[in-house]
PDB file of C-alpha atoms in Angstrom:
ATOM      1  CA  MET A 201      47.199  64.661  44.004  1.00  0.00           C
ATOM      2  CA  THR A 202      46.021  67.929  44.300  1.00  0.00           C
ATOM      3  CA  ALA A 203      42.851  66.971  46.696  1.00  0.00           C
ATOM      4  CA  ALA A 204      45.150  65.214  48.898  1.00  0.00           C
ATOM      5  CA  VAL A 205      48.030  67.779  49.789  1.00  0.00           C
ATOM      6  CA  TRP A 206      45.273  69.995  51.570  1.00  0.00           C
ATOM      7  CA  GLY A 207      45.251  67.694  54.716  1.00  0.00           C
ATOM      8  CA  ASP A 208      49.234  66.995  54.789  1.00  0.00           C
ATOM      9  CA  ALA A 209      51.314  68.867  57.031  1.00  0.00           C
ATOM     10  CA  ALA A 210      54.659  68.015  55.377  1.00  0.00           C
ATOM     11  CA  PHE A 211      53.222  69.827  51.881  1.00  0.00           C
ATOM     12  CA  TRP A 212      52.383  73.175  53.690  1.00  0.00           C
ATOM     13  CA  LEU A 213      55.467  73.366  55.872  1.00  0.00           C
ATOM     14  CA  LEU A 214      57.731  72.754  52.778  1.00  0.00           C
ATOM     15  CA  ALA A 215      55.317  74.926  50.428  1.00  0.00           C
ATOM     16  CA  VAL A 216      55.612  77.805  53.764  1.00  0.00           C
ATOM     17  CA  VAL A 217      59.098  77.726  53.618  1.00  0.00           C
ATOM     18  CA  GLY A 218      59.852  77.375  49.891  1.00  0.00           C
ATOM     19  CA  VAL A 219      57.642  80.180  48.975  1.00  0.00           C
ATOM     20  CA  PHE A 220      59.023  82.288  52.108  1.00  0.00           C
ATOM     21  CA  LEU A 221      62.246  81.980  50.844  1.00  0.00           C
ATOM     22  CA  THR A 222      61.335  82.666  47.097  1.00  0.00           C
ATOM     23  CA  GLY A 223      59.785  86.214  48.728  1.00  0.00           C
ATOM     24  CA  ILE A 224      63.154  86.816  50.387  1.00  0.00           C
ATOM     25  CA  SER A 225      64.860  86.329  46.899  1.00  0.00           C
ATOM     26  CA  LYS A 226      62.409  88.496  44.756  1.00  0.00           C
ATOM     27  CA  SER A 227      63.104  90.895  47.416  1.00  0.00           C
ATOM     28  CA  GLY A 228      66.275  92.055  45.825  1.00  0.00           C
ATOM     29  CA  PHE A 229      68.230  90.085  48.656  1.00  0.00           C
ATOM     30  CA  ALA A 230      69.932  86.931  48.167  1.00  0.00           C
ATOM     31  CA  GLY A 231      68.820  86.164  44.584  1.00  0.00           C
ATOM     32  CA  GLY A 232      69.171  82.747  44.294  1.00  0.00           C
ATOM     33  CA  ALA A 233      67.293  81.698  47.053  1.00  0.00           C
ATOM     34  CA  GLY A 234      64.013  80.871  45.672  1.00  0.00           C
ATOM     35  CA  VAL A 235      65.782  78.045  43.500  1.00  0.00           C
ATOM     36  CA  VAL A 236      64.800  75.875  46.825  1.00  0.00           C
ATOM     37  CA  ALA A 237      61.125  76.168  46.368  1.00  0.00           C
ATOM     38  CA  VAL A 238      60.535  73.327  43.681  1.00  0.00           C
ATOM     39  CA  PRO A 239      63.256  71.055  44.906  1.00  0.00           C
ATOM     40  CA  LEU A 240      61.196  71.264  48.260  1.00  0.00           C
ATOM     41  CA  LEU A 241      57.711  70.383  47.313  1.00  0.00           C
ATOM     42  CA  ALA A 242      59.254  67.643  44.828  1.00  0.00           C
ATOM     43  CA  LEU A 243      59.899  65.856  47.899  1.00  0.00           C
ATOM     44  CA  VAL A 244      56.424  65.628  48.659  1.00  0.00           C
ATOM     45  CA  VAL A 245      54.162  66.074  45.461  1.00  0.00           C
ATOM     46  CA  SER A 246      55.336  65.573  41.677  1.00  0.00           C
ATOM     47  CA  PRO A 247      57.275  67.943  40.092  1.00  0.00           C
ATOM     48  CA  ALA A 248      54.982  69.022  37.572  1.00  0.00           C
ATOM     49  CA  LEU A 249      52.486  70.280  40.425  1.00  0.00           C
ATOM     50  CA  ALA A 250      55.341  71.675  42.261  1.00  0.00           C
ATOM     51  CA  VAL A 251      56.304  73.947  39.315  1.00  0.00           C
ATOM     52  CA  THR A 252      52.630  75.005  38.383  1.00  0.00           C
ATOM     53  CA  LEU A 253      51.597  75.875  41.982  1.00  0.00           C
ATOM     54  CA  MET A 254      54.919  78.210  42.371  1.00  0.00           C
ATOM     55  CA  LEU A 255      54.118  80.082  38.560  1.00  0.00           C
ATOM     56  CA  PRO A 256      51.389  82.564  39.724  1.00  0.00           C
ATOM     57  CA  LEU A 257      53.330  83.591  42.648  1.00  0.00           C
ATOM     58  CA  LEU A 258      56.262  84.209  40.228  1.00  0.00           C
ATOM     59  CA  LEU A 259      54.641  86.364  38.292  1.00  0.00           C
ATOM     60  CA  VAL A 260      52.871  88.550  41.056  1.00  0.00           C
ATOM     61  CA  MET A 261      56.161  88.868  42.180  1.00  0.00           C
ATOM     62  CA  ASP A 262      57.858  89.608  38.783  1.00  0.00           C
ATOM     63  CA  ALA A 263      55.260  92.562  38.490  1.00  0.00           C
ATOM     64  CA  GLN A 264      56.348  93.981  41.759  1.00  0.00           C
ATOM     65  CA  ILE A 265      60.238  93.665  40.530  1.00  0.00           C
ATOM     66  CA  ILE A 266      59.591  95.271  37.012  1.00  0.00           C
ATOM     67  CA  THR A 267      58.060  98.262  38.523  1.00  0.00           C
ATOM     68  CA  HIS A 268      61.391  99.203  40.274  1.00  0.00           C
ATOM     69  CA  HIS A 269      63.563  97.961  37.989  1.00  0.00           C
ATOM     70  CA  ARG A 270      62.391  98.323  34.374  1.00  0.00           C
ATOM     71  CA  ARG A 271      64.458 101.857  33.598  1.00  0.00           C
ATOM     72  CA  ASN A 272      67.641 100.519  33.397  1.00  0.00           C
ATOM     73  CA  LEU A 273      67.061  97.772  30.682  1.00  0.00           C
ATOM     74  CA  CYS A 274      69.183  96.589  28.317  1.00  0.00           C
ATOM     75  CA  PRO A 275      67.222  95.846  25.344  1.00  0.00           C
ATOM     76  CA  GLY A 276      70.525  93.876  23.363  1.00  0.00           C
ATOM     77  CA  GLU A 277      71.079  91.582  25.964  1.00  0.00           C
ATOM     78  CA  LEU A 278      67.212  90.365  25.578  1.00  0.00           C
ATOM     79  CA  ARG A 279      67.629  90.004  21.924  1.00  0.00           C
ATOM     80  CA  ALA A 280      70.741  87.482  22.867  1.00  0.00           C
ATOM     81  CA  LEU A 281      69.270  85.335  25.329  1.00  0.00           C
ATOM     82  CA  LEU A 282      64.884  85.245  24.356  1.00  0.00           C
ATOM     83  CA  PRO A 283      65.029  82.887  21.538  1.00  0.00           C
ATOM     84  CA  ALA A 284      66.867  80.641  22.686  1.00  0.00           C
ATOM     85  CA  ALA A 285      65.286  80.835  26.256  1.00  0.00           C
ATOM     86  CA  LEU A 286      61.997  80.122  24.323  1.00  0.00           C
ATOM     87  CA  VAL A 287      63.386  77.067  22.602  1.00  0.00           C
ATOM     88  CA  GLY A 288      64.496  76.046  26.618  1.00  0.00           C
ATOM     89  CA  ILE A 289      60.954  76.602  27.646  1.00  0.00           C
ATOM     90  CA  ALA A 290      59.572  74.354  24.873  1.00  0.00           C
ATOM     91  CA  LEU A 291      62.162  71.480  25.848  1.00  0.00           C
ATOM     92  CA  GLY A 292      62.005  71.754  29.547  1.00  0.00           C
ATOM     93  CA  SER A 293      57.465  71.556  28.937  1.00  0.00           C
ATOM     94  CA  PHE A 294      58.330  68.364  26.888  1.00  0.00           C
ATOM     95  CA  LEU A 295      61.009  66.985  29.912  1.00  0.00           C
ATOM     96  CA  LEU A 296      57.911  68.071  32.413  1.00  0.00           C
ATOM     97  CA  THR A 297      55.465  65.574  30.474  1.00  0.00           C
ATOM     98  CA  ALA A 298      57.107  62.654  28.982  1.00  0.00           C
ATOM     99  CA  LEU A 299      59.930  61.685  32.322  1.00  0.00           C
ATOM    100  CA  PRO A 300      58.053  59.392  34.964  1.00  0.00           C
ATOM    101  CA  ASP A 301      58.155  61.017  38.503  1.00  0.00           C
ATOM    102  CA  ALA A 302      61.359  58.986  39.679  1.00  0.00           C
ATOM    103  CA  PRO A 303      63.746  59.801  36.571  1.00  0.00           C
ATOM    104  CA  LEU A 304      62.543  63.964  36.668  1.00  0.00           C
ATOM    105  CA  GLN A 305      63.210  63.789  40.803  1.00  0.00           C
ATOM    106  CA  LEU A 306      66.664  62.386  39.839  1.00  0.00           C
ATOM    107  CA  LEU A 307      67.241  65.295  37.294  1.00  0.00           C
ATOM    108  CA  LEU A 308      65.691  67.620  39.580  1.00  0.00           C
ATOM    109  CA  GLY A 309      68.388  66.382  42.154  1.00  0.00           C
ATOM    110  CA  ALA A 310      71.343  66.776  40.246  1.00  0.00           C
ATOM    111  CA  MET A 311      70.549  70.449  39.266  1.00  0.00           C
ATOM    112  CA  SER A 312      69.570  71.274  42.825  1.00  0.00           C
ATOM    113  CA  ILE A 313      73.118  70.050  44.245  1.00  0.00           C
ATOM    114  CA  GLY A 314      74.689  71.638  41.024  1.00  0.00           C
ATOM    115  CA  PHE A 315      73.461  74.574  41.743  1.00  0.00           C
ATOM    116  CA  ALA A 316      74.670  74.095  45.454  1.00  0.00           C
ATOM    117  CA  LEU A 317      77.901  73.292  44.406  1.00  0.00           C
ATOM    118  CA  MET A 318      78.459  76.567  42.229  1.00  0.00           C
ATOM    119  CA  GLN A 319      77.137  78.963  45.076  1.00  0.00           C
ATOM    120  CA  TRP A 320      80.944  77.131  46.877  1.00  0.00           C
ATOM    121  CA  ARG A 321      82.708  77.726  43.467  1.00  0.00           C
ATOM    122  CA  ARG A 322      81.590  79.664  40.728  1.00  0.00           C
ATOM    123  CA  PRO A 323      82.286  79.228  37.525  1.00  0.00           C
ATOM    124  CA  ARG A 324      83.613  81.742  35.407  1.00  0.00           C
ATOM    125  CA  LEU A 325      83.083  82.379  31.534  1.00  0.00           C
ATOM    126  CA  VAL A 326      84.810  84.532  28.769  1.00  0.00           C
ATOM    127  CA  ALA A 327      82.185  86.215  26.630  1.00  0.00           C
ATOM    128  CA  ARG A 328      82.316  84.644  23.341  1.00  0.00           C
ATOM    129  CA  ARG A 329      80.138  84.582  20.351  1.00  0.00           C
ATOM    130  CA  GLY A 330      76.635  83.035  21.002  1.00  0.00           C
ATOM    131  CA  LEU A 331      77.115  82.808  24.889  1.00  0.00           C
ATOM    132  CA  GLY A 332      73.820  84.626  25.387  1.00  0.00           C
ATOM    133  CA  ALA A 333      72.173  81.691  23.284  1.00  0.00           C
ATOM    134  CA  LEU A 334      73.560  79.028  24.765  1.00  0.00           C
ATOM    135  CA  MET A 335      72.920  80.450  28.737  1.00  0.00           C
ATOM    136  CA  GLY A 336      69.711  81.841  27.452  1.00  0.00           C
ATOM    137  CA  GLY A 337      68.786  78.426  26.320  1.00  0.00           C
ATOM    138  CA  ILE A 338      69.987  76.604  29.240  1.00  0.00           C
ATOM    139  CA  ALA A 339      67.989  79.308  31.628  1.00  0.00           C
ATOM    140  CA  GLY A 340      64.984  78.301  29.655  1.00  0.00           C
ATOM    141  CA  VAL A 341      65.042  74.878  30.387  1.00  0.00           C
ATOM    142  CA  THR A 342      66.336  75.171  34.316  1.00  0.00           C
ATOM    143  CA  SER A 343      63.506  77.861  34.684  1.00  0.00           C
ATOM    144  CA  THR A 344      60.772  75.683  33.421  1.00  0.00           C
ATOM    145  CA  LEU A 345      61.652  72.714  35.189  1.00  0.00           C
ATOM    146  CA  ILE A 346      62.652  74.088  38.671  1.00  0.00           C
ATOM    147  CA  HIS A 347      61.878  77.372  38.502  1.00  0.00           C
ATOM    148  CA  ALA A 348      66.007  78.009  38.536  1.00  0.00           C
ATOM    149  CA  GLY A 349      67.194  80.352  35.385  1.00  0.00           C
ATOM    150  CA  GLY A 350      69.028  82.700  37.775  1.00  0.00           C
ATOM    151  CA  PRO A 351      72.449  80.596  37.693  1.00  0.00           C
ATOM    152  CA  PRO A 352      73.127  80.204  34.048  1.00  0.00           C
ATOM    153  CA  LEU A 353      71.663  83.711  33.416  1.00  0.00           C
ATOM    154  CA  ASN A 354      74.142  85.520  36.023  1.00  0.00           C
ATOM    155  CA  MET A 355      76.970  83.620  34.935  1.00  0.00           C
ATOM    156  CA  TYR A 356      76.494  84.995  31.670  1.00  0.00           C
ATOM    157  CA  LEU A 357      75.965  88.672  32.389  1.00  0.00           C
ATOM    158  CA  ALA A 358      78.696  88.406  34.953  1.00  0.00           C
ATOM    159  CA  THR A 359      80.638  88.340  31.155  1.00  0.00           C
ATOM    160  CA  ARG A 360      78.817  91.240  30.233  1.00  0.00           C
ATOM    161  CA  GLN A 361      80.109  93.632  32.693  1.00  0.00           C
ATOM    162  CA  LEU A 362      77.394  95.396  33.266  1.00  0.00           C
ATOM    163  CA  PRO A 363      76.351  98.162  35.595  1.00  0.00           C
ATOM    164  CA  ARG A 364      74.425  96.648  38.814  1.00  0.00           C
ATOM    165  CA  ALA A 365      71.137  98.755  37.604  1.00  0.00           C
ATOM    166  CA  VAL A 366      71.153  97.502  34.482  1.00  0.00           C
ATOM    167  CA  TRP A 367      72.244  93.772  35.320  1.00  0.00           C
ATOM    168  CA  LEU A 368      69.172  93.861  37.818  1.00  0.00           C
ATOM    169  CA  SER A 369      66.666  95.306  35.305  1.00  0.00           C
ATOM    170  CA  THR A 370      68.343  93.152  32.523  1.00  0.00           C
ATOM    171  CA  ALA A 371      67.440  89.890  35.002  1.00  0.00           C
ATOM    172  CA  ALA A 372      64.429  91.370  36.061  1.00  0.00           C
ATOM    173  CA  VAL A 373      62.314  91.445  32.387  1.00  0.00           C
ATOM    174  CA  PHE A 374      64.100  88.273  31.238  1.00  0.00           C
ATOM    175  CA  PHE A 375      62.523  86.405  34.204  1.00  0.00           C
ATOM    176  CA  ALA A 376      58.857  87.851  33.886  1.00  0.00           C
ATOM    177  CA  SER A 377      58.993  87.342  30.152  1.00  0.00           C
ATOM    178  CA  VAL A 378      59.915  84.078  30.385  1.00  0.00           C
ATOM    179  CA  ASN A 379      57.355  83.213  33.150  1.00  0.00           C
ATOM    180  CA  VAL A 380      54.757  84.867  31.193  1.00  0.00           C
ATOM    181  CA  VAL A 381      55.544  82.345  28.399  1.00  0.00           C
ATOM    182  CA  LYS A 382      55.760  79.680  30.802  1.00  0.00           C
ATOM    183  CA  VAL A 383      51.800  80.090  31.536  1.00  0.00           C
ATOM    184  CA  PHE A 384      51.250  78.602  27.769  1.00  0.00           C
ATOM    185  CA  ALA A 385      53.813  75.996  27.731  1.00  0.00           C
ATOM    186  CA  TYR A 386      52.360  74.926  30.672  1.00  0.00           C
ATOM    187  CA  GLN A 387      48.664  75.207  29.430  1.00  0.00           C
ATOM    188  CA  ALA A 388      50.402  73.022  25.652  1.00  0.00           C
ATOM    189  CA  VAL A 389      51.306  69.997  27.708  1.00  0.00           C
ATOM    190  CA  ASP A 390      47.947  70.413  30.025  1.00  0.00           C
ATOM    191  CA  LEU A 391      49.518  71.129  33.406  1.00  0.00           C
ATOM    192  CA  TRP A 392      47.598  73.404  34.786  1.00  0.00           C
ATOM    193  CA  ARG A 393      44.483  73.006  37.259  1.00  0.00           C
ATOM    194  CA  LEU A 394      41.824  74.947  38.773  1.00  0.00           C
ATOM    195  CA  GLU A 395      43.054  72.977  42.367  1.00  0.00           C
ATOM    196  CA  THR A 396      46.437  74.326  41.648  1.00  0.00           C
ATOM    197  CA  LEU A 397      45.562  78.035  41.284  1.00  0.00           C
ATOM    198  CA  VAL A 398      43.850  77.654  44.437  1.00  0.00           C
ATOM    199  CA  LEU A 399      46.566  76.410  46.576  1.00  0.00           C
ATOM    200  CA  SER A 400      49.007  79.454  45.277  1.00  0.00           C
ATOM    201  CA  ALA A 401      46.269  81.857  45.991  1.00  0.00           C
ATOM    202  CA  VAL A 402      46.464  80.758  49.898  1.00  0.00           C
ATOM    203  CA  LEU A 403      50.052  80.711  49.443  1.00  0.00           C
ATOM    204  CA  LEU A 404      50.412  84.251  48.593  1.00  0.00           C
ATOM    205  CA  PRO A 405      50.307  85.846  51.861  1.00  0.00           C
ATOM    206  CA  VAL A 406      53.382  84.015  52.272  1.00  0.00           C
ATOM    207  CA  ALA A 407      55.022  85.148  49.273  1.00  0.00           C
ATOM    208  CA  VAL A 408      54.123  88.792  50.354  1.00  0.00           C
ATOM    209  CA  ALA A 409      55.167  88.040  53.833  1.00  0.00           C
ATOM    210  CA  GLY A 410      58.569  86.939  52.208  1.00  0.00           C
ATOM    211  CA  ILE A 411      59.017  89.839  50.193  1.00  0.00           C
ATOM    212  CA  LEU A 412      58.731  92.289  53.434  1.00  0.00           C
ATOM    213  CA  ALA A 413      61.142  89.997  55.644  1.00  0.00           C
ATOM    214  CA  GLY A 414      63.909  90.265  52.770  1.00  0.00           C
ATOM    215  CA  HIS A 415      64.129  93.883  53.428  1.00  0.00           C
ATOM    216  CA  ARG A 416      64.171  93.203  57.147  1.00  0.00           C
ATOM    217  CA  ILE A 417      66.668  90.577  57.040  1.00  0.00           C
ATOM    218  CA  GLN A 418      69.071  92.858  55.071  1.00  0.00           C
ATOM    219  CA  ALA A 419      69.780  94.684  58.221  1.00  0.00           C
ATOM    220  CA  VAL A 420      70.894  91.982  60.223  1.00  0.00           C
ATOM    221  CA  LEU A 421      72.107  89.313  58.561  1.00  0.00           C
ATOM    222  CA  SER A 422      74.605  89.398  55.416  1.00  0.00           C
ATOM    223  CA  GLU A 423      73.907  88.103  51.690  1.00  0.00           C
ATOM    224  CA  ALA A 424      76.746  85.824  51.804  1.00  0.00           C
ATOM    225  CA  ALA A 425      75.703  84.089  55.137  1.00  0.00           C
ATOM    226  CA  PHE A 426      71.852  83.635  54.073  1.00  0.00           C
ATOM    227  CA  GLN A 427      73.037  82.030  50.889  1.00  0.00           C
ATOM    228  CA  ARG A 428      75.202  79.539  52.467  1.00  0.00           C
ATOM    229  CA  ALA A 429      72.237  78.530  54.483  1.00  0.00           C
ATOM    230  CA  VAL A 430      69.879  78.283  51.578  1.00  0.00           C
ATOM    231  CA  MET A 431      72.495  76.451  49.493  1.00  0.00           C
ATOM    232  CA  VAL A 432      72.724  74.150  52.195  1.00  0.00           C
ATOM    233  CA  CYS A 433      69.166  73.675  52.034  1.00  0.00           C
ATOM    234  CA  LEU A 434      69.258  73.154  48.158  1.00  0.00           C
ATOM    235  CA  GLY A 435      72.001  70.583  48.151  1.00  0.00           C
ATOM    236  CA  LEU A 436      70.329  68.524  51.335  1.00  0.00           C
ATOM    237  CA  SER A 437      67.173  68.861  49.347  1.00  0.00           C
ATOM    238  CA  GLY A 438      68.643  67.468  45.730  1.00  0.00           C
ATOM    239  CA  LEU A 439      70.150  64.317  47.579  1.00  0.00           C
ATOM    240  CA  LEU A 440      66.829  63.468  49.501  1.00  0.00           C
ATOM    241  CA  LEU A 441      65.153  63.803  45.997  1.00  0.00           C
ATOM    242  CA  ILE A 442      67.838  61.321  44.694  1.00  0.00           C
ATOM    243  CA  ALA A 443      67.468  59.144  47.600  1.00  0.00           C
ATOM    244  CA  LYS A 444      63.303  59.276  47.114  1.00  0.00           C
ATOM    245  CA  ALA A 445      63.926  58.340  43.359  1.00  0.00           C
ATOM    246  CA  LEU A 446      66.189  55.473  43.790  1.00  0.00           C
ATOM    247  CA  LEU A 447      64.462  54.037  46.767  1.00  0.00           C
TER     248      LEU A 447
END
């Protein structure tokens, strides 16, 4: 499968779009934009290849984000989130390898549509004991399957009434930690291939371009408008994934 994508124009088009949007997301603009990359790629390659292809790019972006946001970290929030996230990563890794492509596409499609709908009507949670563990676990699963831990994490952090700087720092360190653990989780279920790492390296300039573009886009387009466009794209890709799995 990996060798076949080199001459696949659809793969490169969707990869460039998905990685570019992820770069914009990681620049601090439209934080949910990165959710769309894996659903787009899963339209033309296996979900497992899509997530392993994106992970090295996310790690590079995480390194850049950590340098800007690490100083306002709230260790207490990480202690509430990370242990359960590790369990979620283990479960997500199992699902990636245990489920055939069609059921996995159905699952990713449903998640994509769900996250898109959440943009229009965001559920509000009430702070309760154990909520951090619950949402950390969910974030671990969704991050492993689709690199989309942001929605459940942000739903939890919204209940904490944190200053913006502390929120951003906590999220940045949480995702950097989760992504590092996912390297070993994907290795444990034998998802890594040298060809996949080469594809990631080829797409790295696109990610950097997305980060740079994100800073410029903020001057001409509101975050709300950009998020709406991205969520429409995410919802459509979710519908296409479901159709692909059923047909």
